[in-house]
XYZ file of C-alpha atoms in Angstrom:
759
model
C 0.000 0.000 0.000
C 1.371 3.423 -0.903
C 1.982 6.106 1.713
C -0.792 8.196 0.219
C -3.199 5.287 0.454
C -2.282 5.011 4.105
C -3.087 8.701 4.472
C -6.449 7.987 2.921
C -7.017 5.397 5.619
C -5.985 7.954 8.197
C -8.607 10.366 6.950
C -11.319 7.747 7.061
C -10.340 6.434 10.457
C -10.501 9.924 11.864
C -14.236 10.052 11.302
C -16.102 7.239 13.067
C -15.680 3.627 14.053
C -18.098 0.947 15.027
C -19.237 -2.589 14.488
C -22.690 -3.384 13.226
C -24.323 -6.246 15.052
C -27.667 -8.044 15.196
C -28.528 -10.198 18.193
C -30.357 -12.701 15.959
C -31.107 -13.064 12.266
C -34.457 -14.498 11.198
C -34.456 -17.877 9.507
C -36.752 -19.924 7.299
C -38.004 -23.149 8.844
C -37.632 -26.069 6.435
C -40.454 -28.593 6.716
C -39.309 -31.558 8.868
C -41.282 -33.882 6.583
C -38.448 -33.383 4.097
C -36.691 -36.127 6.026
C -39.553 -38.588 5.504
C -38.705 -40.932 2.628
C -41.128 -43.483 1.129
C -39.770 -46.953 0.299
C -36.884 -46.229 -2.073
C -33.561 -47.816 -2.892
C -30.527 -45.773 -1.762
C -28.167 -44.622 -4.540
C -26.117 -47.480 -5.946
C -22.548 -47.083 -7.203
C -21.181 -49.135 -10.069
C -20.095 -52.595 -8.983
C -22.208 -52.602 -5.831
C -24.980 -55.074 -5.131
C -28.481 -53.718 -5.436
C -29.519 -52.135 -2.132
C -32.735 -52.995 -0.347
C -35.652 -50.604 -0.147
C -35.517 -48.283 2.861
C -38.100 -45.886 4.265
C -38.181 -43.205 6.969
C -41.260 -41.742 8.658
C -41.180 -39.622 11.782
C -39.584 -41.562 14.629
C -38.680 -44.797 12.843
C -37.157 -46.222 9.685
C -37.466 -49.560 7.923
C -35.160 -51.751 5.868
C -37.016 -54.087 3.492
C -34.205 -56.593 2.948
C -34.244 -60.381 3.212
C -35.701 -59.596 6.630
C -37.907 -56.667 7.577
C -36.064 -54.431 10.039
C -38.034 -51.875 12.056
C -35.584 -49.332 13.553
C -37.152 -47.063 16.189
C -35.341 -43.820 16.920
C -34.459 -44.113 20.603
C -32.104 -41.159 20.961
C -28.879 -39.927 19.390
C -26.943 -40.939 22.504
C -27.717 -44.644 22.007
C -24.553 -46.585 21.092
C -26.409 -48.427 18.314
C -29.821 -49.106 16.807
C -32.118 -51.642 18.486
C -34.358 -52.900 15.672
C -37.153 -55.434 15.591
C -36.305 -57.917 12.833
C -39.151 -59.876 11.256
C -38.825 -62.932 9.015
C -41.977 -64.555 7.640
C -41.724 -68.360 7.837
C -45.047 -69.894 6.850
C -48.802 -69.614 6.648
C -50.955 -72.567 7.785
C -54.618 -73.431 7.411
C -54.980 -76.243 9.905
C -52.204 -78.698 9.088
C -51.685 -77.439 5.513
C -48.567 -75.274 5.381
C -47.473 -72.746 2.753
C -43.873 -71.654 3.220
C -42.778 -68.087 2.663
C -40.830 -67.522 -0.515
C -37.107 -66.970 -0.074
C -36.660 -65.080 -3.329
C -37.941 -61.513 -3.239
C -41.061 -60.742 -5.233
C -41.613 -57.129 -4.231
C -43.168 -53.892 -5.410
C -43.611 -50.368 -4.088
C -46.741 -48.220 -4.319
C -46.063 -44.819 -2.756
C -45.742 -45.365 1.003
C -46.689 -49.044 0.635
C -44.260 -51.937 0.254
C -45.635 -55.337 -0.871
C -43.857 -58.707 -0.777
C -45.676 -61.603 -2.438
C -45.553 -65.244 -1.372
C -48.018 -66.505 -3.975
C -51.568 -66.700 -2.636
C -50.621 -64.548 0.343
C -48.592 -61.353 0.697
C -46.924 -59.174 3.289
C -47.964 -55.527 3.024
C -46.235 -52.714 4.885
C -47.791 -49.257 5.124
C -45.229 -46.672 6.268
C -47.578 -44.462 8.278
C -46.879 -41.451 10.521
C -48.050 -43.350 13.610
C -46.051 -46.482 12.857
C -45.435 -49.335 10.433
C -48.661 -51.141 9.665
C -47.803 -54.763 8.897
C -50.559 -56.616 7.045
C -50.949 -60.113 5.697
C -53.277 -60.401 2.707
C -54.664 -63.923 2.065
C -56.399 -64.352 -1.258
C -58.381 -67.555 -0.592
C -59.372 -70.032 2.087
C -57.198 -73.065 2.502
C -57.877 -76.230 4.436
C -60.160 -76.335 7.444
C -58.698 -75.184 10.707
C -57.315 -72.023 12.246
C -55.205 -69.676 10.131
C -51.757 -69.279 11.688
C -49.103 -66.861 10.371
C -45.688 -67.823 11.683
C -42.413 -65.943 11.705
C -39.345 -64.924 13.650
C -39.361 -61.641 15.557
C -35.944 -60.971 17.032
C -34.511 -57.963 18.867
C -32.180 -56.870 21.622
C -35.274 -55.167 22.968
C -37.096 -57.680 25.127
C -40.772 -58.588 25.331
C -42.268 -60.986 27.847
C -43.231 -64.357 26.315
C -46.970 -64.916 26.107
C -49.323 -67.749 25.299
C -51.740 -67.295 22.436
C -54.065 -64.438 23.422
C -55.431 -61.165 22.108
C -53.124 -58.302 23.012
C -50.060 -56.281 22.048
C -46.444 -57.204 22.607
C -44.422 -54.549 24.424
C -40.664 -54.380 23.928
C -38.408 -52.811 26.558
C -34.765 -51.763 26.503
C -32.162 -52.896 29.016
C -33.073 -50.086 31.419
C -36.703 -51.174 31.481
C -38.006 -48.317 29.317
C -40.858 -49.170 26.970
C -39.606 -48.718 23.411
C -41.801 -50.467 20.827
C -45.319 -51.805 20.718
C -46.204 -54.681 18.391
C -49.894 -53.912 18.403
C -52.790 -56.307 18.843
C -53.759 -57.611 15.404
C -57.187 -57.568 13.811
C -58.463 -59.546 10.829
C -60.827 -58.007 8.245
C -62.668 -59.726 5.439
C -63.798 -58.323 2.081
C -67.146 -57.248 3.566
C -65.501 -55.291 6.376
C -66.267 -57.803 9.130
C -63.510 -58.049 11.723
C -62.114 -60.450 14.270
C -59.576 -60.091 17.072
C -56.405 -62.057 16.373
C -54.478 -63.956 19.036
C -50.720 -63.453 19.333
C -48.265 -65.984 20.764
C -44.586 -65.178 21.348
C -41.751 -67.086 23.004
C -39.050 -64.420 22.697
C -38.191 -65.338 19.081
C -41.066 -67.155 17.370
C -44.280 -65.253 16.764
C -47.619 -66.696 15.679
C -50.811 -64.834 14.737
C -53.919 -67.011 14.972
C -57.320 -66.384 13.292
C -60.037 -68.815 14.489
C -61.541 -71.342 12.105
C -65.116 -70.346 12.988
C -64.602 -66.752 11.787
C -62.855 -67.969 8.637
C -65.868 -70.122 7.777
C -68.040 -66.999 7.603
C -65.415 -64.660 6.099
C -65.533 -63.309 2.564
C -62.042 -63.628 1.073
C -59.587 -62.013 0.551
C -58.885 -61.217 4.176
C -56.346 -58.928 5.838
C -54.523 -59.398 9.163
C -52.824 -56.188 10.316
C -50.849 -55.504 13.495
C -49.242 -52.056 13.892
C -45.587 -51.701 14.941
C -45.010 -48.363 16.656
C -42.225 -46.501 18.423
C -43.712 -45.512 21.755
C -40.500 -44.260 23.358
C -40.213 -41.062 21.275
C -42.978 -38.750 20.072
C -44.095 -39.267 16.487
C -43.103 -35.849 15.114
C -39.584 -35.853 16.520
C -36.724 -34.879 14.262
C -33.192 -36.089 14.677
C -30.293 -33.786 15.607
C -28.104 -32.633 12.727
C -24.385 -33.155 13.247
C -22.857 -31.970 9.957
C -24.111 -29.593 7.301
C -22.922 -27.767 4.193
C -24.402 -25.387 1.629
C -23.385 -24.302 -1.881
C -24.824 -21.901 -4.446
C -24.749 -21.411 -8.220
C -26.027 -18.642 -10.525
C -26.123 -20.456 -13.864
C -29.822 -21.297 -13.690
C -32.898 -19.422 -12.601
C -34.313 -22.233 -10.464
C -33.095 -23.904 -7.290
C -29.758 -22.149 -6.948
C -28.854 -23.625 -3.557
C -27.896 -27.113 -2.419
C -28.069 -27.968 1.286
C -26.723 -31.271 2.605
C -26.714 -32.583 6.156
C -26.287 -35.722 8.235
C -28.626 -36.658 11.104
C -27.808 -38.801 14.106
C -30.009 -41.887 14.458
C -27.653 -43.454 16.975
C -23.938 -43.239 17.681
C -23.239 -45.777 14.934
C -25.951 -44.786 12.448
C -25.897 -41.373 10.802
C -28.018 -40.673 7.716
C -27.284 -38.226 4.894
C -29.741 -35.977 3.042
C -29.410 -33.235 0.412
C -31.943 -30.791 -1.028
C -31.962 -28.196 -3.800
C -34.013 -25.073 -3.209
C -34.573 -21.460 -4.152
C -32.565 -18.653 -2.575
C -35.420 -18.027 -0.147
C -35.294 -21.712 0.866
C -38.572 -22.633 -0.845
C -39.418 -24.965 -3.762
C -37.401 -27.711 -2.070
C -36.651 -30.940 -3.952
C -34.787 -33.934 -2.541
C -31.424 -34.300 -4.280
C -29.833 -37.185 -2.374
C -30.458 -39.360 0.637
C -29.143 -42.547 2.160
C -30.741 -43.923 5.315
C -29.483 -47.481 4.983
C -28.864 -49.296 8.255
C -25.798 -51.310 7.182
C -23.424 -48.334 7.461
C -23.169 -44.826 8.848
C -22.718 -41.614 6.806
C -21.220 -38.445 8.277
C -19.138 -35.310 7.550
C -20.973 -34.161 4.425
C -19.636 -31.460 2.081
C -20.923 -30.005 -1.198
C -19.727 -27.828 -4.066
C -20.700 -26.735 -7.549
C -18.580 -27.240 -10.684
C -19.531 -24.665 -13.356
C -17.530 -26.367 -16.100
C -19.646 -29.517 -15.698
C -22.979 -27.900 -14.740
C -23.147 -30.267 -11.794
C -23.377 -30.342 -8.055
C -20.933 -32.638 -6.270
C -21.572 -34.045 -2.794
C -19.120 -36.060 -0.680
C -19.405 -37.695 2.715
C -17.636 -40.206 4.907
C -19.083 -43.714 5.098
C -18.276 -45.975 8.074
C -18.804 -49.679 7.479
C -17.734 -53.109 8.651
C -16.485 -55.914 6.409
C -14.890 -59.295 6.924
C -11.516 -57.537 7.077
C -12.346 -55.059 9.838
C -13.926 -51.642 10.427
C -13.295 -49.019 7.751
C -14.256 -45.599 6.407
C -14.469 -44.587 2.766
C -15.567 -41.485 0.871
C -18.809 -41.523 -1.073
C -19.535 -39.050 -3.905
C -22.752 -38.099 -5.651
C -23.217 -36.039 -8.823
C -26.449 -34.215 -9.632
C -27.080 -32.269 -12.827
C -27.818 -28.609 -12.246
C -31.109 -28.758 -14.195
C -32.296 -32.136 -12.889
C -35.956 -31.906 -11.935
C -36.569 -35.365 -10.503
C -36.031 -36.071 -6.829
C -32.937 -38.092 -5.943
C -31.662 -38.163 -9.553
C -27.923 -38.508 -9.986
C -24.896 -40.769 -9.997
C -23.083 -42.217 -6.981
C -19.442 -43.307 -6.954
C -17.106 -44.367 -4.169
C -13.422 -43.971 -3.522
C -11.522 -47.224 -3.993
C -12.108 -49.508 -1.027
C -8.967 -50.668 0.758
C -8.721 -53.594 3.165
C -5.799 -51.917 4.920
C -6.798 -48.238 5.176
C -9.638 -45.869 5.990
C -10.471 -42.570 4.279
C -12.270 -39.868 6.257
C -12.765 -36.120 6.916
C -13.591 -35.089 3.321
C -13.634 -31.545 1.954
C -14.466 -30.400 -1.580
C -13.158 -27.601 -3.747
C -15.296 -26.884 -6.782
C -15.079 -23.911 -9.094
C -15.945 -20.250 -8.627
C -18.718 -18.836 -10.752
C -17.694 -16.907 -13.844
C -15.897 -17.850 -17.016
C -14.953 -21.223 -15.636
C -15.026 -24.083 -18.130
C -12.989 -26.565 -16.113
C -14.922 -29.729 -15.204
C -12.545 -30.459 -12.319
C -13.156 -30.435 -8.601
C -10.786 -31.523 -5.863
C -11.537 -33.862 -2.954
C -9.194 -33.858 0.029
C -9.410 -36.354 2.876
C -7.433 -38.135 5.567
C -6.011 -41.629 5.135
C -5.171 -43.960 8.040
C -3.528 -47.340 7.598
C -5.719 -49.343 9.959
C -8.362 -52.051 10.026
C -10.116 -50.565 13.066
C -11.195 -47.180 11.598
C -9.175 -45.378 14.258
C -7.391 -42.065 13.772
C -3.773 -43.206 13.870
C -0.685 -41.252 14.878
C 0.547 -41.280 11.261
C -2.399 -40.000 9.240
C -1.690 -38.664 5.753
C -3.657 -36.170 3.649
C -4.671 -37.199 0.135
C -6.206 -35.265 -2.749
C -8.381 -36.871 -5.434
C -9.019 -34.887 -8.639
C -12.659 -35.252 -9.701
C -13.807 -34.991 -13.309
C -17.376 -33.852 -12.711
C -18.208 -34.029 -16.427
C -17.188 -37.694 -16.700
C -18.293 -38.337 -13.095
C -15.038 -40.098 -12.315
C -12.398 -39.999 -9.620
C -8.750 -39.740 -10.637
C -5.660 -41.135 -8.931
C -4.895 -39.536 -5.559
C -1.758 -37.625 -4.625
C -0.299 -36.026 -1.498
C -1.034 -32.273 -1.650
C 2.272 -31.297 -0.078
C 5.895 -31.119 -1.146
C 6.785 -33.844 1.377
C 5.070 -36.970 2.667
C 4.627 -37.862 6.330
C 7.457 -40.380 6.329
C 7.786 -42.035 9.724
C 7.601 -38.894 11.864
C 4.524 -36.816 10.987
C 0.766 -36.891 11.505
C -1.612 -34.832 9.327
C -5.227 -34.026 10.102
C -8.155 -31.766 9.134
C -7.611 -31.123 5.410
C -9.351 -28.135 3.824
C -9.463 -26.923 0.204
C -10.874 -23.781 -1.386
C -12.944 -23.406 -4.551
C -10.825 -23.035 -7.670
C -11.017 -19.616 -9.297
C -10.665 -19.373 -13.085
C -8.503 -16.265 -12.874
C -5.895 -18.055 -10.795
C -2.689 -18.957 -12.569
C -2.644 -22.120 -10.491
C -5.010 -24.779 -9.218
C -6.178 -25.064 -5.629
C -4.815 -24.173 -2.211
C -4.891 -26.791 0.548
C -4.288 -26.475 4.275
C -3.995 -29.115 6.979
C -2.884 -29.659 10.540
C 0.558 -31.245 10.981
C 2.259 -32.494 14.128
C 5.002 -34.797 15.307
C 3.568 -37.669 17.385
C 5.101 -38.076 20.804
C 5.912 -34.383 21.236
C 4.114 -31.795 23.331
C 1.553 -29.605 21.643
C -0.695 -30.672 18.828
C -0.734 -29.378 15.340
C 0.990 -26.697 13.456
C -0.836 -25.611 10.297
C 0.641 -25.977 6.815
C -0.621 -24.599 3.512
C 0.153 -25.847 -0.001
C -0.150 -24.049 -3.300
C -0.923 -26.300 -6.278
C -0.294 -25.332 -9.886
C -2.701 -25.787 -12.791
C -1.527 -29.369 -13.253
C -2.234 -30.063 -9.561
C 1.438 -30.337 -8.705
C 2.461 -28.953 -5.299
C 4.527 -25.810 -5.896
C 5.302 -25.128 -2.258
C 4.177 -26.083 1.248
C 4.629 -23.397 3.899
C 4.161 -23.242 7.658
C 1.381 -20.920 8.765
C 1.466 -21.952 12.449
C 4.562 -23.711 13.772
C 4.171 -26.831 15.883
C 4.808 -25.855 19.497
C 4.779 -27.495 22.890
C 2.718 -24.560 24.176
C 0.130 -24.265 21.383
C -2.653 -26.581 20.219
C -4.522 -25.875 17.003
C -7.678 -27.496 15.681
C -10.034 -27.655 12.698
C -8.381 -25.259 10.218
C -10.573 -24.094 7.326
C -9.213 -22.300 4.283
C -10.718 -19.999 1.678
C -8.883 -17.835 -0.821
C -9.182 -15.453 -3.710
C -6.172 -16.664 -5.642
C -3.012 -15.840 -3.729
C -4.830 -13.998 -0.926
C -5.951 -16.529 1.673
C -7.761 -16.738 4.976
C -7.422 -19.639 7.412
C -9.709 -19.809 10.457
C -8.806 -22.262 13.222
C -9.010 -22.978 16.923
C -5.965 -22.189 19.039
C -5.228 -23.081 22.651
C -2.186 -21.596 24.351
C -0.741 -22.807 27.649
C 1.518 -19.927 28.656
C 1.249 -17.525 30.351
C -2.321 -18.744 30.956
C -4.517 -21.277 29.238
C -6.750 -19.588 26.644
C -8.996 -20.893 23.872
C -9.489 -18.721 20.823
C -10.997 -18.772 17.371
C -8.337 -17.196 15.182
C -8.281 -15.813 11.624
C -5.056 -15.373 9.671
C -4.887 -13.627 6.298
C -1.842 -13.883 4.057
C -0.521 -13.926 0.527
C 0.344 -17.506 -0.523
C 3.293 -17.356 -2.897
C 5.597 -20.072 -4.104
C 8.407 -18.254 -2.307
C 6.588 -18.029 1.024
C 3.847 -16.296 2.986
C 3.591 -12.508 2.884
C 1.399 -9.853 4.545
C 0.480 -12.237 7.376
C -2.118 -10.779 9.759
C -3.616 -12.772 12.650
C -6.710 -11.675 14.558
C -8.722 -13.199 17.411
C -12.386 -13.669 16.506
C -13.627 -15.222 19.742
C -12.225 -16.265 23.108
C -14.058 -18.373 25.669
C -13.617 -21.541 27.703
C -14.580 -24.760 25.926
C -14.496 -23.161 22.478
C -12.187 -25.748 20.887
C -14.588 -28.567 21.735
C -17.301 -27.045 19.557
C -15.628 -25.678 16.417
C -14.950 -28.931 14.560
C -17.816 -28.062 12.228
C -16.908 -24.445 11.544
C -17.666 -23.213 8.037
C -15.934 -20.566 5.937
C -16.892 -18.813 2.685
C -15.447 -16.101 0.450
C -17.390 -13.348 -1.318
C -16.394 -13.754 -4.949
C -18.151 -10.543 -5.977
C -16.240 -8.016 -3.927
C -13.177 -10.188 -3.376
C -12.952 -8.457 -0.013
C -15.084 -10.350 2.505
C -15.303 -13.704 4.190
C -17.991 -15.203 6.412
C -17.372 -17.775 9.129
C -20.040 -19.749 11.009
C -19.285 -21.745 14.144
C -20.669 -23.137 17.391
C -19.758 -21.459 20.651
C -20.499 -22.760 24.157
C -22.611 -20.643 26.503
C -24.031 -21.381 29.965
C -27.383 -22.227 28.355
C -25.967 -24.426 25.570
C -24.309 -24.082 22.206
C -24.949 -20.927 20.206
C -24.493 -20.617 16.453
C -22.563 -17.507 15.439
C -21.881 -16.105 11.989
C -19.287 -13.384 11.375
C -18.546 -11.294 8.311
C -14.845 -10.530 8.105
C -13.087 -7.789 6.199
C -10.029 -8.024 4.018
C -7.559 -8.502 6.881
C -9.811 -10.752 8.968
C -11.296 -8.043 11.168
C -14.885 -8.540 12.333
C -17.235 -6.354 10.313
C -20.518 -7.839 11.438
C -21.691 -10.552 13.807
C -25.018 -12.287 14.263
C -26.495 -15.093 16.329
C -28.247 -17.988 14.601
C -31.523 -19.399 15.820
C -33.997 -17.989 18.281
C -33.315 -17.037 21.873
C -32.602 -20.004 24.109
C -32.355 -22.556 21.260
C -29.147 -24.498 20.754
C -27.740 -24.664 17.230
C -26.375 -28.101 16.387
C -24.471 -27.390 13.151
C -24.066 -24.521 10.711
C -22.703 -23.803 7.234
C -22.192 -20.688 5.123
C -21.600 -19.976 1.444
C -21.398 -16.938 -0.813
C -24.578 -15.892 -2.611
C -23.683 -16.191 -6.286
C -26.735 -14.292 -7.548
C -26.877 -11.399 -5.095
C -24.562 -9.804 -2.578
C -24.282 -11.518 0.772
C -24.051 -14.998 2.238
C -26.424 -17.922 2.712
C -26.440 -19.749 6.053
C -27.995 -23.122 6.856
C -28.121 -24.595 10.342
C -29.719 -27.223 12.508
C -31.382 -26.494 15.831
C -32.122 -28.508 18.949
C -35.602 -27.063 19.275
C -38.810 -29.091 19.284
C -38.590 -29.575 15.523
C -34.831 -30.305 15.391
C -34.838 -29.550 11.727
C -33.155 -27.371 9.137
C -33.212 -23.612 8.955
C -32.008 -21.325 6.193
C -31.182 -17.635 6.368
C -29.045 -14.883 4.856
C -26.302 -12.620 6.131
C -26.736 -9.553 3.942
C -24.714 -6.394 3.609
C -26.182 -3.259 5.102
C -28.743 -1.647 2.821
C -27.613 1.730 4.206
C -24.249 1.559 2.460
C -24.516 3.924 -0.486
C -22.701 6.365 -2.744
C -24.980 9.362 -3.350
C -24.112 11.945 -6.042
C -24.470 15.663 -5.431
C -23.230 18.935 -6.864
C -22.238 19.708 -10.431
C -19.458 18.688 -12.762
C -17.489 20.379 -15.489
C -16.369 18.164 -18.327
C -17.396 14.658 -19.341
C -15.953 12.542 -16.498
C -17.862 11.146 -13.552
C -17.236 8.924 -10.537
C -18.338 5.305 -10.133
C -17.763 4.448 -6.468
C -19.658 1.170 -6.242
C -21.144 0.209 -2.868
C -18.993 1.244 0.130
C -19.480 -1.744 2.428
C -17.620 -1.337 5.700
C -14.421 -3.357 5.901
C -13.907 -3.565 2.119
C -10.155 -3.250 1.894
C -10.488 -3.714 -1.876
C -12.825 -0.727 -2.311
C -12.154 1.219 -5.516
C -13.547 4.468 -6.870
C -13.449 4.820 -10.647
C -13.016 8.084 -12.530
C -14.595 7.420 -15.921
C -14.861 9.474 -19.105
C -11.564 11.332 -18.974
C -9.443 12.026 -22.058
C -7.223 9.054 -22.969
C -4.229 8.582 -20.686
C -5.123 11.657 -18.621
C -3.589 12.106 -15.155
C -6.318 11.904 -12.483
C -6.619 12.724 -8.791
C -9.143 11.725 -6.162
C -10.061 14.189 -3.412
C -11.410 12.813 -0.137
C -12.845 15.068 2.564
C -14.775 14.834 5.804
C -17.312 17.441 4.594
C -18.979 18.551 1.406
C -18.914 22.001 -0.217
C -20.144 23.965 -3.224
C -17.260 26.365 -3.949
C -17.112 27.819 -7.502
C -13.641 27.563 -9.059
C -14.067 30.100 -11.854
C -11.609 32.419 -10.139
C -8.686 30.025 -10.608
C -9.326 29.392 -14.271
C -11.704 26.421 -13.934
C -14.747 28.044 -15.486
C -17.983 26.250 -14.612
C -16.267 23.936 -12.139
C -17.199 23.541 -8.467
C -15.272 22.141 -5.505
C -17.799 19.661 -4.167
C -15.618 18.629 -1.202
C -14.588 20.904 1.632
C -11.035 22.038 0.991
C -10.588 23.351 4.514
C -11.376 20.104 6.320
C -8.918 17.201 6.436
C -8.213 16.536 2.794
C -6.076 14.055 0.978
C -5.006 14.125 -2.609
C -4.761 10.412 -3.253
C -1.850 9.220 -5.315
C -2.367 10.333 -8.855
C -3.222 7.725 -11.424
C -3.056 7.911 -15.175
C -6.283 6.881 -16.892
C -6.348 4.095 -19.417
C -6.596 4.818 -23.161
C -10.354 4.349 -22.721
C -10.445 7.075 -20.051
C -10.843 5.094 -16.824
C -8.770 5.422 -13.639
C -9.373 3.070 -10.696
C -8.357 4.503 -7.312
C -8.150 2.065 -4.419
C -9.482 3.435 -1.132
C -9.209 0.646 1.462
C -11.979 0.781 4.045
C -10.379 -0.512 7.258
C -11.802 -3.581 8.998
C -9.701 -3.422 12.182
C -10.517 -1.050 13.678
C -13.701 -0.960 11.638
C -14.682 2.326 10.025
C -18.398 3.117 9.806
C -19.158 6.682 8.743
C -19.345 9.198 5.919
C -16.819 10.765 3.574
C -17.038 12.986 0.496
C -15.096 12.463 -2.706
C -14.529 14.225 -6.013
C -12.332 13.490 -9.012
C -10.026 15.854 -10.873
C -8.389 15.152 -14.226
C -6.356 16.907 -16.896
C -8.262 18.098 -19.955
C -6.271 20.867 -21.711
C -9.210 21.952 -23.883
C -11.807 22.211 -21.122
C -10.909 25.558 -19.507
C -8.073 27.935 -18.863
C -6.445 25.763 -16.194
C -6.945 22.562 -18.227
C -8.495 20.669 -15.325
C -11.933 19.066 -15.132
C -13.897 18.158 -12.021
C -16.559 15.508 -11.440
C -19.663 15.667 -9.334
C -19.230 14.958 -5.667
C -20.305 11.710 -4.007
C -21.287 11.195 -0.406
C -19.765 7.862 0.579
C -21.859 6.254 3.312
C -19.721 3.439 4.676
C -21.922 0.939 6.527
C-alpha cells in the first residue's frame, strides 16, 4: 500500500468507528417432513450389489431386505440401533402349510411396500403413527385355524406370552418401553372383523385367526398388526451433526444445495441433500441414504460450473470381513435435474488396509470457468479398526465432474509424512478461473510423541495439480494446540480460520483468523486476529464453516458453534479483508441451541447464505441470509465540469479492496481523487476552472490520493481501502479531478461529488 493510500485510511479512520451487530437473524423453517422418505432404494454405485428398499417416517425407519427391520429412533446418545427384525416363515390353514418364498417378489406403491408369497402377501404401510404390517390372504385353505408364523428378534425384550389377544411390548435394558407390536385384527372383504391372538416365546411369533370366523369370512382377508415406536414422540426430528451449503447462478431455479447428516444413533448417521430457491422454498430432494448397514457423516458439497453439476461427498463408516473401515462416497447431480434423488453415486476405492475420512471439496468459482474439475481432500489412516492413527496422511483426489469419475490420488504437499509426521483436518478452497494455479490446501501437521498438537501448513498447487510449495502458517509448538483449520482464498490472498489453545502464560482458547498472501516463495502480509475467546471453544468448532465473497473479493464469512451457559450458540461473522470482524449475528432464536451450521457466498446477489440445525422441538433445518447493510450507499451531489464522472460502487464497511473509478476522462489523462470529511459547493471560476465547483470541503482534512493515469479508454481506478480493524463506519465525500487541456483555462476538469456512506 502506498503512503498516500495510508493517508487515505488515516482520513477515514478519523471520522467514526463501530461494528454493526444483530442479536439474531431471522431464519426460514424447512419442513421436517423433508426427512420422511417413502420406500426407495438408496443410490447405488457401479459394482455394488443392489440395495434394499428403505423408508423413513417420523420416529422410525425400515429396511425391506431379506428380513424386515423396524428401527425405532431411541435417541442420538444410544450406542447403536435396536431394531425389531421380522422374518416370515409360513402360513398354515390347519395342518396345511405354505412356506414363505425366499426369493424376493416385491413392489412399491407410494408409502406401501408389498412382498408376495403366492396366494398370500406381506404388506407394509409406512404411516406417521407407525409401520402397519398386514398379511393379505387371497383364498381359504384347508379347514382349521389360520396361523401366520415368523421370527421376531430384537435386543429389545418382550415378555413371552401364550396365544391371546393383546399387544407385545418391547423394553430396553433399562426397562423403558420402546416399541409396541400392536394387537392384530383380521378383516374380510365385507368389512367384518375379528380379534387375532398373538403368541410369542421371545423369538417365534404366531398370529392365529379362528376357524369359525374364517368359515363366515368373505375372502380375501387382511390381518394387520401395527408396529409403533412408543418411546419417542411421532413428530420428533433427529439432531443434525454436519451440514454444508453451496450456491450457483447459472440457472434461474433452485440455486442452492443444502446437505446434512442426522444422528439416528452413535453408529448410524443418515445423509440428506436438497436443492431449493434462494429463499429456501421450492425444495426438492437431491440425495439421501438412510441405509442401516453403514453410517454416513461429515458431508460437504460444491458446484462445478464447467460440468454444470453439483458434487456431494461424505464419509461412510462400514464393517467388512476384514475389519472396520471408512471410505468417501460421492454423488453427482445435474444442475437442471428436476426429478427427486436423480444422480450418480461413486465411491473412492475400497482398501482392506486403510480408511479414508474427513472429506472436503473444492469446486469452481462462478464466472468464465469451463474446467470440469473439482478436488476432494481427505485423511487416510492405515488401519483395520477405523481409528485415527498417529501417522495419518492427507490425500487429494481430482474429480472430473463431467465424466463423473475420480482420478488417482496424490499427497497435496511437497513432502510426505514419512515415519515422523501426523496430518489431520484437510481443507481446500474453490478453484477460481482467474488463478494462474489450481487449488490451495491447508492441513494440521504435528510430530507424534511431542508436546503440543498441530501446526498448520498450507500448499499451493499449480494448474496441473502439482504442489509448488508447502509453507508453515502456524509452527508446531509445545505450548500451542490448534484445531479444525478451514481455508478460503481469492487466488493468492488466503484466509485460514482455526481454533488455538495456548498454555503460557495462561490457558486460553481462541478462534483465530489469519490472512496472508500464498506465494511459491513463502507467505507474505500475514495478519492474525482473534475472533472469539471463551472456555470450551475448541470442543465445539470442529464443524466451523468458511466462505469467500467472490463478488467483492474483499469479505469472508465464518459460522461456528460457541459454548454458553445455556448451551451451544451458532454464530456467523462477516470478516473484512484482513480478517477483522465487520458484522456478527447469532443464529436461531433465543434459548435454542444450534447443532451445526454452514455458510456460502450468494452467487446471484450480494451476501451470504447460512444453513443450520437447531435442537428445538422440531430439530430440523433452517435457512437464512447474512446480507450487507442496505444503508451503504454512494450518493451523487453537486455539479461537474467536463465529461468525467465517478463510479464508487457500494462502500461496504471493511472492504479493503474498495475502488472508486473516474470514468470518461481524455485518454491517458492524469487523475486525482479528493477525499474530505465534509462537502462544499465552492465555484472555481476564479482560478481558471470556469464552470467547475469544488464539491468537497477544501478546509477540512483533505487528501489528494496518489495520482493515477487513466487508461486509453479514459478510466482510472483509485483504491481506497476501508479498514476492517478497527472498523470504520461513517461518511466521507469524494470528487475526481483530471487533466483536460481543452476544457478551460487551467486545463483541469472536475466531477460531481459523491457522499460515501460506509456501513
